[in-house]
CSV table of C-alpha atoms and ligand atoms in Angstrom, one decimal:
chain,number,residue,atom,x,y,z
A,19,MET,CA,0.0,0.0,0.0
A,20,ALA,CA,1.2,3.5,-0.8
A,21,LYS,CA,2.6,5.5,2.2
A,22,LEU,CA,-0.2,6.6,4.4
A,23,ASN,CA,-0.6,10.3,5.0
A,24,MET,CA,-1.9,11.7,8.3
A,25,GLU,CA,-4.8,13.5,6.6
A,26,THR,CA,-6.3,10.2,5.6
A,27,ILE,CA,-6.4,9.1,9.3
A,28,VAL,CA,-7.6,12.6,10.5
A,29,SER,CA,-10.5,12.5,8.0
A,30,LEU,CA,-11.5,8.9,8.9
A,31,CYS,CA,-11.5,9.8,12.6
A,32,LYS,CA,-13.7,12.8,12.0
A,33,ARG,CA,-16.0,11.1,9.5
A,34,ARG,CA,-16.6,8.1,11.7
A,35,GLY,CA,-16.7,9.7,15.1
A,36,PHE,CA,-13.4,8.6,16.6
A,37,ILE,CA,-12.1,12.1,17.4
A,38,PHE,CA,-13.4,15.6,17.2
A,39,GLN,CA,-11.7,18.9,17.6
A,40,GLY,CA,-12.1,20.0,21.2
A,41,SER,CA,-14.7,22.8,21.6
A,42,ASP,CA,-15.5,22.3,17.9
A,43,ILE,CA,-18.3,24.8,17.5
A,44,TYR,CA,-16.1,27.6,18.9
A,45,GLY,CA,-13.3,26.9,16.5
A,46,GLY,CA,-11.4,24.5,18.7
A,47,ILE,CA,-8.5,25.0,21.1
A,48,GLY,CA,-5.0,24.0,20.2
A,49,GLY,CA,-3.8,20.7,21.6
A,50,PHE,CA,-7.1,19.5,23.1
A,51,TRP,CA,-9.3,16.8,21.5
A,52,ASP,CA,-12.6,15.1,22.2
A,53,TYR,CA,-13.1,11.4,21.7
A,54,GLY,CA,-16.4,10.3,20.1
A,55,PRO,CA,-18.4,7.1,20.5
A,56,LEU,CA,-15.9,4.9,18.7
A,57,GLY,CA,-12.9,6.8,20.0
A,58,VAL,CA,-13.8,6.2,23.6
A,59,GLU,CA,-14.2,2.5,23.0
A,60,LEU,CA,-10.8,2.2,21.3
A,61,LYS,CA,-9.2,4.2,24.1
A,62,ASN,CA,-10.8,2.0,26.8
A,63,ASN,CA,-9.7,-1.1,25.0
A,64,ILE,CA,-6.1,0.1,24.8
A,65,LYS,CA,-6.1,1.0,28.5
A,66,ARG,CA,-7.7,-2.4,29.3
A,67,ALA,CA,-5.0,-4.2,27.3
A,68,TRP,CA,-2.2,-2.4,29.1
A,69,TRP,CA,-3.7,-2.9,32.6
A,70,ARG,CA,-4.2,-6.6,31.8
A,71,ALA,CA,-0.5,-7.0,30.9
A,72,MET,CA,0.9,-4.7,33.6
A,73,VAL,CA,-1.4,-5.4,36.6
A,74,GLN,CA,-4.0,-8.2,36.2
A,75,GLU,CA,-1.6,-10.9,34.9
A,76,ARG,CA,1.2,-10.1,37.3
A,77,ASP,CA,1.8,-10.8,41.0
A,78,ASP,CA,4.4,-8.1,41.4
A,79,ILE,CA,2.6,-5.0,40.3
A,80,VAL,CA,-0.4,-3.2,41.9
A,81,GLY,CA,-2.4,-0.2,40.6
A,82,ILE,CA,-3.4,3.2,42.1
A,83,ASP,CA,-5.5,6.1,40.9
A,84,ALA,CA,-4.2,9.4,42.3
A,85,ALA,CA,-5.4,13.0,42.2
A,86,ILE,CA,-4.3,15.2,39.3
A,87,ILE,CA,-3.5,18.1,41.6
A,88,MET,CA,-0.8,17.4,44.1
A,89,ASN,CA,0.9,19.5,46.7
A,90,PRO,CA,3.2,21.9,44.7
A,91,LEU,CA,6.2,20.7,46.7
A,92,VAL,CA,5.9,17.4,44.8
A,93,TRP,CA,6.9,19.3,41.6
A,94,LYS,CA,9.6,21.3,43.4
A,95,ALA,CA,11.2,18.0,44.6
A,96,SER,CA,10.9,16.3,41.2
A,97,GLY,CA,12.6,19.2,39.4
A,98,HIS,CA,9.6,20.1,37.3
A,99,VAL,CA,9.2,23.6,38.7
A,100,ASP,CA,12.8,24.5,38.0
A,101,THR,CA,13.7,22.5,34.9
A,102,PHE,CA,10.6,21.1,33.1
A,103,SER,CA,11.1,23.3,30.0
A,104,ASP,CA,11.7,23.2,26.3
A,105,PRO,CA,13.7,25.8,24.3
A,106,LEU,CA,11.5,28.2,22.4
A,107,THR,CA,12.4,30.4,19.4
A,108,ASP,CA,10.3,33.0,17.5
A,109,CYS,CA,10.6,34.2,14.0
A,110,LYS,CA,10.8,38.0,14.0
A,111,ASN,CA,9.5,38.1,10.4
A,112,CYS,CA,6.5,35.8,10.3
A,113,ARG,CA,5.9,35.5,14.1
A,114,HIS,CA,5.8,31.7,13.9
A,115,ARG,CA,6.9,30.0,17.1
A,116,PHE,CA,9.0,26.8,17.2
A,117,ARG,CA,10.3,24.3,19.7
A,118,ALA,CA,14.0,25.1,19.0
A,119,ASP,CA,15.4,21.7,19.6
A,120,ASN,CA,13.2,20.3,16.7
A,121,LEU,CA,15.2,22.5,14.2
A,122,LYS,CA,18.5,21.3,12.7
A,123,GLY,CA,21.4,23.5,13.9
A,124,TRP,CA,19.2,25.3,16.5
A,125,GLU,CA,22.2,26.0,18.8
A,126,ASN,CA,23.0,28.8,16.3
A,127,PRO,CA,19.7,30.2,15.3
A,128,GLU,CA,21.2,33.2,13.5
A,129,LYS,CA,22.6,30.8,10.9
A,130,ILE,CA,19.4,28.9,10.0
A,131,ALA,CA,16.4,29.8,8.0
A,132,CYS,CA,12.9,30.0,9.5
A,133,PRO,CA,11.1,26.8,8.5
A,134,ASN,CA,7.9,28.7,7.9
A,135,CYS,CA,8.9,31.9,5.9
A,136,GLY,CA,12.3,30.8,4.8
A,137,MET,CA,14.0,34.1,6.0
A,138,ARG,CA,17.5,33.7,7.4
A,139,GLY,CA,18.7,35.4,10.6
A,140,THR,CA,15.2,36.1,11.9
A,141,LEU,CA,15.0,33.4,14.7
A,142,THR,CA,15.4,34.7,18.2
A,143,PRO,CA,18.0,33.1,20.6
A,144,PRO,CA,16.3,30.1,22.3
A,145,ARG,CA,14.8,30.8,25.7
A,146,ASP,CA,13.5,28.2,28.2
A,147,PHE,CA,9.7,27.9,28.4
A,148,ASN,CA,8.3,25.9,31.4
A,149,LEU,CA,5.6,23.5,30.3
A,150,LEU,CA,3.7,23.2,33.6
A,151,PHE,CA,0.1,24.4,33.6
A,152,LYS,CA,-0.6,26.6,36.6
A,153,THR,CA,-3.8,27.0,38.6
A,154,THR,CA,-4.8,28.2,42.0
A,155,VAL,CA,-6.5,26.2,44.8
A,156,GLY,CA,-9.1,27.8,47.1
A,157,PRO,CA,-10.9,31.1,47.1
A,158,VAL,CA,-7.9,33.5,47.2
A,159,ALA,CA,-5.6,33.5,44.2
A,160,ASP,CA,-2.2,34.5,45.5
A,161,GLU,CA,1.4,33.1,45.5
A,162,GLY,CA,0.5,30.7,48.3
A,163,SER,CA,-2.4,29.1,46.4
A,164,ILE,CA,-0.5,28.2,43.2
A,165,ALA,CA,-0.8,24.5,42.2
A,166,TYR,CA,0.0,22.7,39.0
A,167,LEU,CA,-1.9,20.2,36.8
A,168,ARG,CA,0.3,17.2,36.8
A,169,PRO,CA,2.7,16.9,33.8
A,170,GLU,CA,3.1,13.1,34.4
A,171,THR,CA,1.4,10.5,36.5
A,172,ALA,CA,4.7,9.1,37.8
A,173,GLN,CA,5.2,11.3,40.9
A,174,ALA,CA,2.1,10.0,42.7
A,175,MET,CA,3.7,6.5,42.6
A,176,PHE,CA,6.8,7.9,44.3
A,177,VAL,CA,4.9,9.9,46.9
A,178,GLN,CA,2.6,7.0,47.7
A,179,TYR,CA,5.3,4.4,47.5
A,180,ARG,CA,5.5,3.8,51.2
A,181,ASN,CA,1.7,3.5,51.7
A,182,VAL,CA,1.3,1.1,48.8
A,183,GLN,CA,4.2,-1.0,49.8
A,184,GLU,CA,3.0,-1.4,53.4
A,185,THR,CA,-0.7,-1.9,52.7
A,186,ALA,CA,-0.2,-4.3,49.7
A,187,ARG,CA,2.6,-6.0,51.7
A,188,LYS,CA,4.9,-6.0,48.8
A,189,LYS,CA,8.6,-7.0,48.9
A,190,LEU,CA,11.1,-5.6,46.4
A,191,PRO,CA,11.1,-5.9,43.5
A,192,PHE,CA,7.6,-4.7,42.9
A,193,GLY,CA,5.8,-2.1,40.8
A,194,ILE,CA,3.0,0.5,41.0
A,195,ALA,CA,1.0,1.3,37.9
A,196,GLN,CA,-1.3,4.1,37.1
A,197,GLN,CA,-3.3,5.4,34.1
A,198,GLY,CA,-4.6,9.0,34.0
A,199,ARG,CA,-4.6,12.5,32.5
A,200,SER,CA,-1.5,14.6,32.3
A,201,PHE,CA,-1.1,18.2,31.1
A,202,ARG,CA,1.8,19.9,29.4
A,203,ASN,CA,1.7,23.4,27.9
A,204,GLU,CA,3.5,22.2,24.8
A,205,ILE,CA,5.1,25.1,22.8
A,206,VAL,CA,3.9,23.5,19.6
A,207,HIS,CA,1.1,20.9,19.6
A,208,GLY,CA,0.4,18.9,16.5
A,209,ASP,CA,0.7,15.9,14.2
A,210,PHE,CA,-3.0,15.3,15.1
A,211,ILE,CA,-3.1,13.7,18.5
A,212,PHE,CA,0.6,12.9,18.6
A,213,ARG,CA,1.5,16.0,20.7
A,214,ASP,CA,-1.4,17.3,22.9
A,215,ARG,CA,-1.6,19.6,25.8
A,216,GLU,CA,-4.0,17.3,27.7
A,217,PHE,CA,-3.4,13.6,27.3
A,218,GLU,CA,-3.5,10.3,29.1
A,219,GLN,CA,-0.5,8.4,30.3
A,220,MET,CA,0.0,4.8,31.4
A,221,GLU,CA,3.1,4.5,33.6
A,222,MET,CA,4.6,1.9,35.9
A,223,GLU,CA,7.3,2.5,38.5
A,224,PHE,CA,9.2,-0.7,39.2
A,225,PHE,CA,11.1,-0.5,42.5
A,226,CYS,CA,14.2,-2.7,42.8
A,227,LYS,CA,17.4,-3.2,44.8
A,228,PRO,CA,20.3,-0.9,43.8
A,229,GLY,CA,22.6,-2.9,41.5
A,230,THR,CA,19.8,-4.8,39.9
A,231,GLU,CA,18.4,-1.9,37.9
A,232,ASP,CA,20.3,-2.6,34.6
A,233,GLU,CA,18.9,-6.1,34.5
A,234,TRP,CA,15.3,-4.8,35.1
A,235,HIS,CA,15.8,-2.0,32.6
A,236,ASP,CA,16.6,-4.7,29.9
A,237,TYR,CA,13.8,-6.9,31.1
A,238,TRP,CA,11.2,-4.0,30.7
A,239,LYS,CA,12.6,-3.0,27.3
A,240,GLU,CA,11.9,-6.6,26.0
A,241,ALA,CA,8.6,-6.9,27.8
A,242,ARG,CA,7.3,-3.6,26.4
A,243,LEU,CA,8.6,-4.2,22.9
A,244,ASN,CA,6.8,-7.5,22.9
A,245,TRP,CA,3.6,-5.9,24.1
A,246,TRP,CA,3.6,-3.5,21.1
A,247,LYS,CA,4.3,-6.4,18.8
A,248,GLN,CA,1.9,-8.9,20.2
A,249,THR,CA,-1.0,-6.8,21.6
A,250,LEU,CA,-0.9,-4.0,19.0
A,251,ASN,CA,0.3,-6.3,16.2
A,252,VAL,CA,2.9,-3.7,15.2
A,253,SER,CA,5.3,-5.2,12.5
A,254,ASP,CA,9.0,-5.4,13.1
A,255,GLU,CA,9.7,-2.8,10.3
A,256,HIS,CA,7.6,-0.1,12.1
A,257,ILE,CA,9.1,-0.2,15.6
A,258,ARG,CA,12.6,0.3,16.9
A,259,ILE,CA,14.5,1.2,20.1
A,260,LYS,CA,16.5,4.4,20.6
A,261,VAL,CA,19.1,3.7,23.2
A,262,ILE,CA,20.1,6.9,25.0
A,263,ARG,CA,23.2,6.5,27.3
A,264,PRO,CA,25.1,9.3,28.8
A,265,ASP,CA,28.0,8.7,26.4
A,266,ARG,CA,26.1,7.8,23.2
A,267,THR,CA,22.8,7.4,21.4
A,268,TYR,CA,22.1,4.6,18.9
A,269,ILE,CA,19.3,2.6,17.3
A,270,GLU,CA,18.4,-1.0,17.7
A,271,GLY,CA,16.1,-1.9,14.8
A,272,PRO,CA,15.3,-0.3,11.4
A,273,ASP,CA,17.0,2.9,10.0
A,274,PRO,CA,19.9,2.8,12.4
A,275,ASP,CA,21.6,5.9,10.8
A,276,ASP,CA,18.6,8.1,11.4
A,277,VAL,CA,19.5,9.3,14.9
A,278,LYS,CA,20.9,12.4,16.6
A,279,GLU,CA,22.9,12.5,19.8
A,280,GLU,CA,20.8,13.0,23.0
A,281,LYS,CA,21.4,13.0,26.7
A,282,PRO,CA,19.1,11.1,29.2
A,283,PRO,CA,16.8,13.4,31.1
A,284,HIS,CA,18.0,14.8,34.5
A,285,TYR,CA,16.4,12.0,36.5
A,286,SER,CA,17.7,9.1,34.4
A,287,LYS,CA,20.9,7.2,34.0
A,288,GLY,CA,19.7,5.8,30.6
A,289,ASN,CA,16.6,5.6,28.5
A,290,TYR,CA,15.2,3.1,25.9
A,291,ASP,CA,12.8,5.1,23.8
A,292,LEU,CA,10.5,2.9,21.7
A,293,GLU,CA,9.8,4.7,18.4
A,294,TYR,CA,7.2,4.1,15.7
A,295,LEU,CA,7.4,5.0,12.0
A,296,PHE,CA,4.6,7.6,11.8
A,297,PRO,CA,3.8,9.4,8.5
A,298,MET,CA,6.0,12.3,9.8
A,299,GLY,CA,8.9,9.9,10.6
A,300,TRP,CA,10.3,7.9,13.6
A,301,SER,CA,8.8,9.3,16.8
A,302,GLU,CA,8.6,8.3,20.5
A,303,ILE,CA,5.7,6.1,21.6
A,304,GLU,CA,7.0,4.9,25.0
A,305,GLY,CA,10.0,5.7,27.2
A,306,ILE,CA,11.7,3.2,29.5
A,307,ALA,CA,13.8,5.1,31.9
A,308,SER,CA,16.3,4.0,34.5
A,309,ARG,CA,15.4,6.6,37.1
A,310,THR,CA,17.8,5.5,39.8
A,311,ASN,CA,16.8,6.6,43.3
A,312,PHE,CA,16.5,10.2,42.1
A,313,ASP,CA,12.8,10.7,42.8
A,314,LEU,CA,12.5,8.9,46.1
A,315,SER,CA,15.7,10.6,47.4
A,316,ALA,CA,14.4,14.0,46.4
A,317,HIS,CA,11.0,13.4,48.1
A,318,ALA,CA,12.7,12.0,51.2
A,319,ASN,CA,14.9,15.1,51.4
A,320,LEU,CA,12.2,17.7,50.9
A,321,SER,CA,9.4,16.0,52.9
A,322,GLY,CA,11.8,14.9,55.7
A,323,LYS,CA,10.1,11.4,55.5
A,324,ASP,CA,12.1,8.2,55.5
A,325,LEU,CA,11.5,6.5,52.1
A,326,SER,CA,14.1,3.8,52.5
A,327,TYR,CA,13.3,0.1,52.4
A,328,PHE,CA,14.4,-2.5,54.9
A,329,ASP,CA,15.3,-5.8,53.2
A,330,ASP,CA,14.3,-8.6,55.6
A,331,GLU,CA,16.5,-11.2,53.9
A,332,THR,CA,19.8,-9.3,53.7
A,333,LYS,CA,19.1,-6.9,56.7
A,334,GLU,CA,20.1,-4.0,54.5
A,335,LYS,CA,18.4,-0.6,54.4
A,336,TYR,CA,18.4,1.3,51.1
A,337,ILE,CA,16.4,3.7,48.9
A,338,PRO,CA,15.1,1.5,46.0
A,339,TYR,CA,16.1,2.2,42.4
A,340,VAL,CA,13.3,2.6,39.9
A,341,VAL,CA,12.8,1.5,36.3
A,342,GLU,CA,9.8,3.2,34.5
A,343,PRO,CA,8.0,2.2,31.4
A,344,ALA,CA,5.9,5.3,30.5
A,345,MET,CA,3.6,5.6,27.5
A,346,GLY,CA,0.8,7.8,26.2
A,347,VAL,CA,-2.7,6.5,25.3
A,348,GLU,CA,-3.1,8.9,22.4
A,349,ARG,CA,0.1,7.9,20.6
A,350,CYS,CA,-0.9,4.3,21.0
A,351,PHE,CA,-4.3,5.2,19.6
A,352,LEU,CA,-2.6,6.7,16.5
A,353,VAL,CA,-0.4,3.7,16.1
A,354,ALA,CA,-3.4,1.4,16.2
A,355,LEU,CA,-5.1,3.4,13.4
A,356,ILE,CA,-2.0,3.8,11.2
A,357,GLU,CA,-0.7,0.3,11.6
A,358,HIS,CA,-4.0,-1.4,10.7
A,359,TYR,CA,-5.4,1.0,8.0
A,360,ARG,CA,-5.8,-0.8,4.7
A,361,GLU,CA,-7.3,0.2,1.3
A,362,GLU,CA,-8.2,-2.9,-0.7
A,363,GLN,CA,-9.7,-3.4,-4.2
A,364,VAL,CA,-12.8,-5.7,-4.0
A,365,LYS,CA,-14.6,-6.2,-7.3
A,366,ASN,CA,-13.5,-2.9,-8.7
A,367,GLU,CA,-14.5,-1.1,-5.6
A,368,LYS,CA,-12.3,0.4,-2.9
A,369,ARG,CA,-12.8,-1.0,0.6
A,370,VAL,CA,-11.2,0.8,3.6
A,371,VAL,CA,-10.7,-1.6,6.5
A,372,LEU,CA,-9.2,-1.2,9.9
A,373,LYS,CA,-7.7,-4.6,10.7
A,374,PHE,CA,-7.5,-4.0,14.4
A,375,PRO,CA,-6.6,-6.9,16.7
A,376,TYR,CA,-10.0,-8.1,18.0
A,377,ALA,CA,-9.3,-6.9,21.5
A,378,LEU,CA,-9.0,-3.3,20.3
A,379,ALA,CA,-12.0,-3.1,17.9
A,380,PRO,CA,-14.6,-0.7,19.2
A,381,TYR,CA,-17.4,-3.1,18.2
A,382,LYS,CA,-16.8,-6.8,18.1
A,383,ALA,CA,-19.9,-7.5,16.1
A,384,ALA,CA,-22.6,-5.8,14.0
A,385,VAL,CA,-26.0,-7.3,13.3
A,386,PHE,CA,-28.2,-6.6,10.2
A,387,PRO,CA,-31.5,-7.8,9.0
A,388,LEU,CA,-31.2,-8.5,5.2
A,389,LEU,CA,-34.6,-6.8,4.6
A,390,ARG,CA,-35.6,-4.0,6.9
A,391,ASN,CA,-39.2,-4.1,5.8
A,392,ARG,CA,-39.7,-7.6,7.2
A,393,PRO,CA,-40.6,-7.2,10.9
A,394,GLU,CA,-39.7,-10.9,11.8
A,395,LEU,CA,-36.1,-10.4,10.5
A,396,VAL,CA,-35.8,-7.0,12.3
A,397,GLU,CA,-37.0,-8.6,15.5
A,398,MET,CA,-34.7,-11.6,15.3
A,399,ALA,CA,-31.7,-9.3,14.5
A,400,ARG,CA,-32.6,-6.9,17.4
A,401,ASN,CA,-32.9,-9.8,19.8
A,402,LEU,CA,-29.6,-11.2,18.8
A,403,THR,CA,-27.9,-7.8,19.2
A,404,ARG,CA,-29.4,-7.4,22.7
A,405,ASP,CA,-28.1,-10.8,23.7
A,406,LEU,CA,-24.6,-10.1,22.3
A,407,LYS,CA,-24.5,-6.8,24.2
A,408,THR,CA,-24.5,-8.7,27.5
A,409,GLU,CA,-21.0,-9.9,26.7
A,410,MET,CA,-19.4,-7.5,24.2
A,411,MET,CA,-19.8,-4.2,22.4
A,412,ALA,CA,-22.2,-5.0,19.5
A,413,THR,CA,-24.4,-2.8,17.3
A,414,TYR,CA,-27.5,-3.1,15.1
A,415,ASP,CA,-27.8,-1.4,11.8
A,416,ASP,CA,-30.5,-1.5,9.1
A,417,THR,CA,-30.0,1.8,7.4
A,418,GLY,CA,-28.7,0.7,4.0
A,419,ALA,CA,-28.1,-2.2,1.6
A,420,ILE,CA,-26.0,-5.0,2.9
A,421,GLY,CA,-22.9,-4.1,0.9
A,422,LYS,CA,-22.9,-0.6,2.3
A,423,LEU,CA,-23.4,-1.9,5.9
A,424,TYR,CA,-20.4,-4.2,5.5
A,425,ARG,CA,-18.2,-1.3,4.2
A,426,ARG,CA,-19.3,0.9,7.1
A,427,GLN,CA,-18.2,-1.8,9.6
A,428,ASP,CA,-15.0,-2.6,7.8
A,429,GLU,CA,-14.0,1.1,8.0
A,430,ILE,CA,-14.3,1.1,11.8
A,431,GLY,CA,-12.7,-2.3,12.3
A,432,THR,CA,-15.6,-4.5,13.4
A,433,PRO,CA,-14.3,-8.1,13.1
A,434,PHE,CA,-17.7,-9.8,12.5
A,435,CYS,CA,-20.9,-8.9,10.7
A,436,ILE,CA,-24.0,-11.0,11.2
A,437,THR,CA,-26.9,-11.1,8.7
A,438,VAL,CA,-30.3,-12.4,9.5
A,439,ASP,CA,-32.1,-13.4,6.2
A,440,VAL,CA,-35.3,-15.0,5.2
A,441,GLN,CA,-33.9,-18.5,5.5
A,442,SER,CA,-32.9,-17.7,9.2
A,443,LEU,CA,-36.6,-17.8,10.0
A,444,ASP,CA,-36.7,-21.5,9.0
A,445,ASP,CA,-33.3,-22.9,9.9
A,446,HIS,CA,-32.5,-20.5,12.8
A,447,GLN,CA,-29.1,-19.9,11.3
A,448,VAL,CA,-27.4,-16.6,10.5
A,449,THR,CA,-24.5,-15.6,8.3
A,450,ILE,CA,-21.3,-14.5,10.0
A,451,ARG,CA,-18.9,-12.6,7.8
A,452,ASP,CA,-15.2,-12.3,8.7
A,453,ARG,CA,-13.8,-8.7,8.3
A,454,ASP,CA,-10.4,-9.8,7.0
A,455,SER,CA,-11.0,-12.8,4.8
A,456,MET,CA,-14.6,-11.7,4.0
A,457,GLU,CA,-15.5,-15.4,4.2
A,458,GLN,CA,-19.0,-16.3,5.4
A,459,VAL,CA,-20.2,-19.1,7.6
A,460,ARG,CA,-23.7,-20.1,8.7
A,461,VAL,CA,-24.0,-20.5,12.5
A,462,ASP,CA,-27.1,-21.5,14.6
A,463,VAL,CA,-28.4,-18.3,16.2
A,464,SER,CA,-28.2,-19.9,19.7
A,465,GLN,CA,-24.5,-20.6,19.2
A,466,VAL,CA,-23.5,-17.1,17.9
A,467,LYS,CA,-22.6,-15.6,21.3
A,468,GLY,CA,-20.3,-18.5,22.1
A,469,TRP,CA,-18.8,-18.6,18.6
A,470,LEU,CA,-17.9,-14.9,18.8
A,471,GLY,CA,-16.8,-15.1,22.4
A,472,GLU,CA,-14.2,-17.7,21.6
A,473,ARG,CA,-12.7,-15.5,18.9
A,474,VAL,CA,-12.8,-12.0,20.4
A,475,ARG,CA,-11.8,-12.8,23.9
B,20,ATP,P1,8.5,14.0,23.7
B,20,ATP,O1,10.0,13.8,23.6
B,20,ATP,O2,7.8,13.4,22.4
B,20,ATP,O3,8.1,15.3,24.1
B,20,ATP,P2,8.7,13.0,26.3
B,20,ATP,O4,10.1,12.3,26.2
B,20,ATP,O5,8.7,14.3,26.9
B,20,ATP,O6,8.1,13.0,24.8
B,20,ATP,P3,7.8,11.4,28.4
B,20,ATP,O7,7.9,12.5,29.4
B,20,ATP,O8,8.8,10.3,28.4
B,20,ATP,O9,7.7,12.0,27.0
B,20,ATP,O10,6.3,10.8,28.5
B,20,ATP,C1,6.1,9.4,28.3
B,20,ATP,C2,5.1,9.2,27.2
B,20,ATP,O11,4.0,10.1,27.4
B,20,ATP,C3,5.6,9.5,25.8
B,20,ATP,O12,6.3,8.4,25.3
B,20,ATP,C4,4.4,9.8,25.1
B,20,ATP,O13,3.7,8.6,24.6
B,20,ATP,C5,3.5,10.4,26.1
B,20,ATP,N1,3.5,11.9,25.9
B,20,ATP,C6,4.3,12.8,26.4
B,20,ATP,N2,4.0,14.0,26.1
B,20,ATP,C7,2.9,13.9,25.3
B,20,ATP,C8,2.1,14.9,24.7
B,20,ATP,N3,2.4,16.2,24.7
B,20,ATP,N4,1.0,14.5,24.0
B,20,ATP,C9,0.7,13.1,23.9
B,20,ATP,N5,1.5,12.2,24.5
B,20,ATP,C10,2.5,12.6,25.2
């Protein structure tokens, strides 16, 4: 298939109700999006798949759900208040604003041309711009009431580490996982939902004994890469790992020469960034950071609370080291759409199909009566839909000819379409059509729920 462009995905999302511009009727607001009826299902399915792999199926990880607004001292200790910034540059000619480190040669802006208007020597020297969203808490808005919308979910896991460890009676190594909203006042939002100002993160802090962190870092790199390949069905050519060590940056996987030198963030001794081949190029979808004991030590220092761990077996006391796999739901959403979008030629007609893994599909099944003017067929189809809905997301549709109804479901990735026809009234069988092969089988109506359940579970 020809290289997919982002516009195709944007238009599908709008047309079919996956995603709308936030505050649409007022002209929108940059970096904020609303998820429609299909979008919310896809998002929930992504979150469920992650939670299943990271919490449900494991003995060594538990979940939490913390408040978005935390004591501002949390962000002081973590370094966000002082250092959570990106370099910003403005063009004095066209007034366009850029994140400077995205421009080649940005360290010397006077030597490069503005990517928007092409003028040379018009970019201002880069200055730091803090990405924290500020708000105030309580009735009086003054210096003492300033708080921040969290820019990451991770800090709650550090701040609550002690409470969770004691109440869940966990011994090291163990992890705390969380999913939730994060906010960053990004200088430039864009590439559709790739870079947002409000987004959802899924993060896990894995606490381990100092000295074992490199082993766990490699373990989580493999585990997370496999999750993307097995749960999202991402092909080997579309995903790679950027290894960021203090002394060098290199790629494991496709296009190894397409890389620029980076340093790990201030809290990390090394990062594995998982990157996906988006239409705009290789870009980060998940970061796996080796955060040392930076965060727990910083919180212990500022709060004055002891956050060390006593190891019963070795009788040692230490502050745990932490390995963190952190990803964004929206980027995963975009990967699911791009990776599984297909345009196929069927009998001289174009069919657009989203070949989602079944677990991600917003609807697992759609039910149609072949003739909508036959009340017995409509009733049988409606009863079947109602029954399926007790176990899975299913939908009923009778608003077009059967070919059109199939195309509609293909385009939103529904794995199975079920048609009730005149013969169904006699033999109690219905036709189930497979989204990918388009093959059809007849199944007894009483068996349909079980038949589908086996396949979509
Ligand atoms: P980038 O370099 O793209 O700005 P980051 O390194 O700042 O990302 P992290 O702080 O490591 O990102 O956040 C972990 C994950 O959260 C990212 O891999 C990404 O999936 C998601 N994420 C971060 N910022 C955004 C954003 N502005 N919009 C959507 N998702 C985001």
